[in-house]
Coordinates of C-alpha atoms in Angstrom, one line a residue:
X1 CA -146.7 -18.6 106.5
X2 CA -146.8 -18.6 102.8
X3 CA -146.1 -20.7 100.2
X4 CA -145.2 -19.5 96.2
X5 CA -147.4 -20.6 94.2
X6 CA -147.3 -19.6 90.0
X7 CA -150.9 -18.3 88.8
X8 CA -152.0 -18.6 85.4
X9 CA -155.5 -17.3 84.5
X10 CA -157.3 -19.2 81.7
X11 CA -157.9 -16.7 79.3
X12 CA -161.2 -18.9 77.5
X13 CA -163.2 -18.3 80.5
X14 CA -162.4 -14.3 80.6
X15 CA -165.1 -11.8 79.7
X16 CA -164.3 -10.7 76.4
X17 CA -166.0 -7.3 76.2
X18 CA -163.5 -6.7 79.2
X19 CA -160.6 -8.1 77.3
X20 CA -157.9 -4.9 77.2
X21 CA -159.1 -4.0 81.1
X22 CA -158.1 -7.5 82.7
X23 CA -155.5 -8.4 80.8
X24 CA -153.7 -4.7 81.6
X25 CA -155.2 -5.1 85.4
X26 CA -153.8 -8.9 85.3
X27 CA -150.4 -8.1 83.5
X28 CA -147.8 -7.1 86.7
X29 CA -149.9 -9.7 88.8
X30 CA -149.7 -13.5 87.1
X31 CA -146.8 -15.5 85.9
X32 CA -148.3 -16.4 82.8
X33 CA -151.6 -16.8 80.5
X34 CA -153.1 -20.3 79.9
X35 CA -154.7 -20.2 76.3
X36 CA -157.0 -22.9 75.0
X37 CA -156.1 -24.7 71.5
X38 CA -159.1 -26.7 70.8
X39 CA -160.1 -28.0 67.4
X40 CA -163.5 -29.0 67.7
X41 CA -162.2 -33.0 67.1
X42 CA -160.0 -33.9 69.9
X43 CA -162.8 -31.8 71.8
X44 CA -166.2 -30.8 70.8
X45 CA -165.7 -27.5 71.2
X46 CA -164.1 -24.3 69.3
X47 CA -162.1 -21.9 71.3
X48 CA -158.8 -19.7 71.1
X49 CA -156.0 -20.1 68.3
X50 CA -152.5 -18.8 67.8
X51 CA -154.2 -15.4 66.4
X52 CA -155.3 -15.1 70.0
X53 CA -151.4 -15.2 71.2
X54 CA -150.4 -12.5 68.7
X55 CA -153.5 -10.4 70.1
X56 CA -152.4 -10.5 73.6
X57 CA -149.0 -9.8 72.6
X58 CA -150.3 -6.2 71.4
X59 CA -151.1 -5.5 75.4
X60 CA -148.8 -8.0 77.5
X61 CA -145.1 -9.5 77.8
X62 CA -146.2 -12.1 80.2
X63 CA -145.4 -15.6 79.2
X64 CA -148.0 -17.4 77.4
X65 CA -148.8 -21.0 77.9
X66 CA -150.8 -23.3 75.0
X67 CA -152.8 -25.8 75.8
X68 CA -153.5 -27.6 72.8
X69 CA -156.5 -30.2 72.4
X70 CA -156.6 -31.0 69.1
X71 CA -155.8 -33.9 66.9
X72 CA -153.3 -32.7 64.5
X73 CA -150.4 -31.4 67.4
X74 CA -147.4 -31.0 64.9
X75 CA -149.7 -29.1 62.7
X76 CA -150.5 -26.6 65.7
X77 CA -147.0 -26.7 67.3
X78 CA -146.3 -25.1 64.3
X79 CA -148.6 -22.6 64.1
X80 CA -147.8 -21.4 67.4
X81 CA -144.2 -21.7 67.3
X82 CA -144.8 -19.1 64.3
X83 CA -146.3 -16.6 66.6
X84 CA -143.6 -17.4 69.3
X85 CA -145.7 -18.9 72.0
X86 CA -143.7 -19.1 74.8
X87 CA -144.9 -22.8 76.3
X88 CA -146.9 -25.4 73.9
X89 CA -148.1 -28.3 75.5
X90 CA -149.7 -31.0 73.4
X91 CA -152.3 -33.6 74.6
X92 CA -150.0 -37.2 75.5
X93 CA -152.9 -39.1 74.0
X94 CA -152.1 -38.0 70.5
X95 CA -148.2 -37.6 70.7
X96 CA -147.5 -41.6 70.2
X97 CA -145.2 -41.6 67.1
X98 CA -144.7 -37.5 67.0
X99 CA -143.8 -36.5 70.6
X100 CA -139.7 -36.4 70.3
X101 CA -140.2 -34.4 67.4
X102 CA -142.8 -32.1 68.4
X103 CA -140.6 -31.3 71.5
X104 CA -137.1 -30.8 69.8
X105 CA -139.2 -28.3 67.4
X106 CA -140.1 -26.5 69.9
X107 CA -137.0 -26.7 71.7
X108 CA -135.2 -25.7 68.9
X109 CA -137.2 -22.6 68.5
X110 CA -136.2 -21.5 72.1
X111 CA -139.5 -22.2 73.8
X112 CA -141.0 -24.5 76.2
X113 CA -142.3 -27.9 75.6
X114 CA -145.1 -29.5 78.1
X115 CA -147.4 -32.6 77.4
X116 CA -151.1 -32.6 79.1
X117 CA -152.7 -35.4 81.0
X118 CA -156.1 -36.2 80.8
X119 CA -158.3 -37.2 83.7
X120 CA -158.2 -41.4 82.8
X121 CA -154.6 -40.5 81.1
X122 CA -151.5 -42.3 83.4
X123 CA -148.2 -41.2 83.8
X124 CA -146.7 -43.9 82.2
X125 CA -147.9 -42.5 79.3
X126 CA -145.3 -39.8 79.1
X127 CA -142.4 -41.5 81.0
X128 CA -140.5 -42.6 77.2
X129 CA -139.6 -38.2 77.0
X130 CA -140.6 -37.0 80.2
X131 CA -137.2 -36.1 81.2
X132 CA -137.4 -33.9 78.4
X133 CA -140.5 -31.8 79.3
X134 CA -140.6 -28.5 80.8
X135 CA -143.6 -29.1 82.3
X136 CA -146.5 -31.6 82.8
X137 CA -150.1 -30.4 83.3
X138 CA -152.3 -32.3 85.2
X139 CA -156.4 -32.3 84.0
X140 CA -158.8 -32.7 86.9
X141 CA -161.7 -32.1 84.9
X142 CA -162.7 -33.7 81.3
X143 CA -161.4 -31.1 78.9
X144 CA -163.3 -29.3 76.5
X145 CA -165.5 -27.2 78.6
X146 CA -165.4 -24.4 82.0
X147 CA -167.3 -25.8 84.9
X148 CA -167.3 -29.4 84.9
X149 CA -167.2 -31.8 87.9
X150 CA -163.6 -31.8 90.0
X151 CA -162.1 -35.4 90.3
X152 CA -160.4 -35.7 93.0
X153 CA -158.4 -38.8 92.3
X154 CA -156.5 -36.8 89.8
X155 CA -154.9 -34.8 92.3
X156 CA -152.8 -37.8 93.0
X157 CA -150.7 -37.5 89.8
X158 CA -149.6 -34.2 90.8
X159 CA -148.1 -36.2 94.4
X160 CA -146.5 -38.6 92.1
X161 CA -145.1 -36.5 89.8
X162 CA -143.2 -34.3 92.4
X163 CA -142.5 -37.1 94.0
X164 CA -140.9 -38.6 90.8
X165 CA -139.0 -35.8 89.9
X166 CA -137.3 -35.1 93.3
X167 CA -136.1 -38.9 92.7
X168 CA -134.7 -38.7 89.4
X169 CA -133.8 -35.0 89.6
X170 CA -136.4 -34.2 86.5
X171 CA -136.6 -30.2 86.2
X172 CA -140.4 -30.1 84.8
X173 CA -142.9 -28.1 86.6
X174 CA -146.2 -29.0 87.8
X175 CA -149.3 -27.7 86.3
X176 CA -152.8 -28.3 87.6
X177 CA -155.9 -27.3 85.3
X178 CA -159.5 -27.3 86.4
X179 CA -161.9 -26.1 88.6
X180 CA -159.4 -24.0 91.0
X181 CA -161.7 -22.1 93.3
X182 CA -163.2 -22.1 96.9
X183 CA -164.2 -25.2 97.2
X184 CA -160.9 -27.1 95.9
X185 CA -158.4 -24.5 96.7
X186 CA -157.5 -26.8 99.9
X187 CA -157.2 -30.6 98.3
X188 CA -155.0 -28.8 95.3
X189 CA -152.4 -27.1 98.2
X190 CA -152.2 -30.2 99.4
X191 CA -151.4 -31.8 96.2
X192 CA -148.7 -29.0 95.9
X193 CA -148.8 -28.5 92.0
X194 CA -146.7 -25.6 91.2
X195 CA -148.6 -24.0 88.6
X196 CA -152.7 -23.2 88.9
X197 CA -154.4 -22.4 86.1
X198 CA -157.8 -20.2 87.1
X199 CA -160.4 -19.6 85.2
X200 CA -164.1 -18.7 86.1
X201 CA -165.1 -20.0 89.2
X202 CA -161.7 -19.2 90.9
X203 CA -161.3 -15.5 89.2
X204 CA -163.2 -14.1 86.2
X205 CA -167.0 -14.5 87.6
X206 CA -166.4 -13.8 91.1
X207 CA -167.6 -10.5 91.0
X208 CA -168.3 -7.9 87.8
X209 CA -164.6 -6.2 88.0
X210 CA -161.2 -8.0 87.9
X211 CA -160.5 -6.0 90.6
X212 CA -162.5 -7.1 93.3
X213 CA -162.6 -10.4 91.8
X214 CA -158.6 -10.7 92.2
X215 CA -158.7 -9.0 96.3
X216 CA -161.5 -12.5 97.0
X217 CA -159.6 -14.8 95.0
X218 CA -156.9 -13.7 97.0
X219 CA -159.0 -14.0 100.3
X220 CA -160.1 -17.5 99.2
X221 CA -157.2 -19.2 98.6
X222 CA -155.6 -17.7 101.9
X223 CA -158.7 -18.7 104.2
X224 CA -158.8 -22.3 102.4
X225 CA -155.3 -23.3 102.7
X226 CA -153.8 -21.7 105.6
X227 CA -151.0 -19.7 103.5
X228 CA -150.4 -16.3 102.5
X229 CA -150.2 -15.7 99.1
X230 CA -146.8 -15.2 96.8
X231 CA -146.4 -16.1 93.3
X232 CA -142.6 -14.3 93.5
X233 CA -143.8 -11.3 91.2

């Protein structure tokens, strides 16, 4: 039996001196790129930008998804609505005031709008404009850094929020970022997100080539969870 399932490798936690082999390996295989927008305030660290986007751009025409953690999100809705990202999705706990207008921006420029949920974030949080999301993603790690500690209990937003939409007929999809690999593969198909975001532990540092490193993510997931693997592609 298998179950579709949309992948979308984390592009922070690739190996850079590989960049133009796993990205052209990775291209006819995921349904999207997750890039990281961090600012160094809303997080303490410094990592991709919208120069990033433009850069894969050169290589790929696979969607590309921003995930922004910054403090200023109309500044960088802008900047990456300039470089026609294809999904921006800004961090709820900064929207308060700005988030109808940061989405019909980017609505109006023909892309995708999403809000991000930290770990101790609640869903209430978004409820005012969820209707008008494309998609919500779902933090099960603190954000700022690869390879923190899973939290579980996160995994239960990703439950309510599909059971929320089939109630009110929302069209958002569900994204789930953090710590997708061997050991979690199995609690996060049960959660049923429909987007996972992979990044080191579940793809990039399996092994030393992309290759290989895809063929046991593969095995992995499929010997954790009991399904065969189809992301539709």
């Amino acid at each position: 039996m298998s179950r579709k399932i949309q992948l979308s490798p984390s592009l922070m936690t690739m190996d850079l001196d590989q960049f133009k082999e796993q990205i052209t390996f990775l291209n006819d295989k995921v349904n999207s790129y997750h890039i990281d927008i961090m600012d160094g305030h809303f997080v303490p660290n410094i990592t991709l930008s919208p120069w990033f986007v433009e850069q894969v751009r050169k290589i790929s025409d696979v969607p590309m998804s921003a995930h922004m953690m910054v403090t200023d999100a109309p500044f960088w809705v802008k900047q990456l609505i300039d470089v026609n990202c294809d999904e921006i999705c800004f961090p709820s706990e900064v929207a308060n005031g700005v988030a109808f207008s940061m989405i019909d921006e980017i609505h109006h420029a023909g892309l995708k709008a999403g809000a991000v949920l930290n770990p101790e974030t609640s869903i209430d949080t978004i409820m005012p404009y969820i209707d008008l999301l494309d998609k919500v993603t779902i933090m099960t790690i603190d954000p700022g850094f690869a390879g923190q500690r899973f939290l579980q209990s996160c995994l239960r937003k990703i439950t309510q929020l599909r059971e929320l939409r089939e109630e009110q007929g929302y069209t958002y999809q569900i994204e789930m970022d953090g710590s997708t690999n061997l050991k979690h593969w199995k609690m996060i198909s049960d959660a049923n997100p429909d987007i996972y975001v992979i990044g080191r532990s579940g793809l990039f540092g399996l092994t030393d080539n992309i290759e290989d490193s895809w063929k046991q993510m593969l095995q992995e997931y499929e010997s954790s969870t009991g399904f065969r693997f189809d992301n539709g592609l």
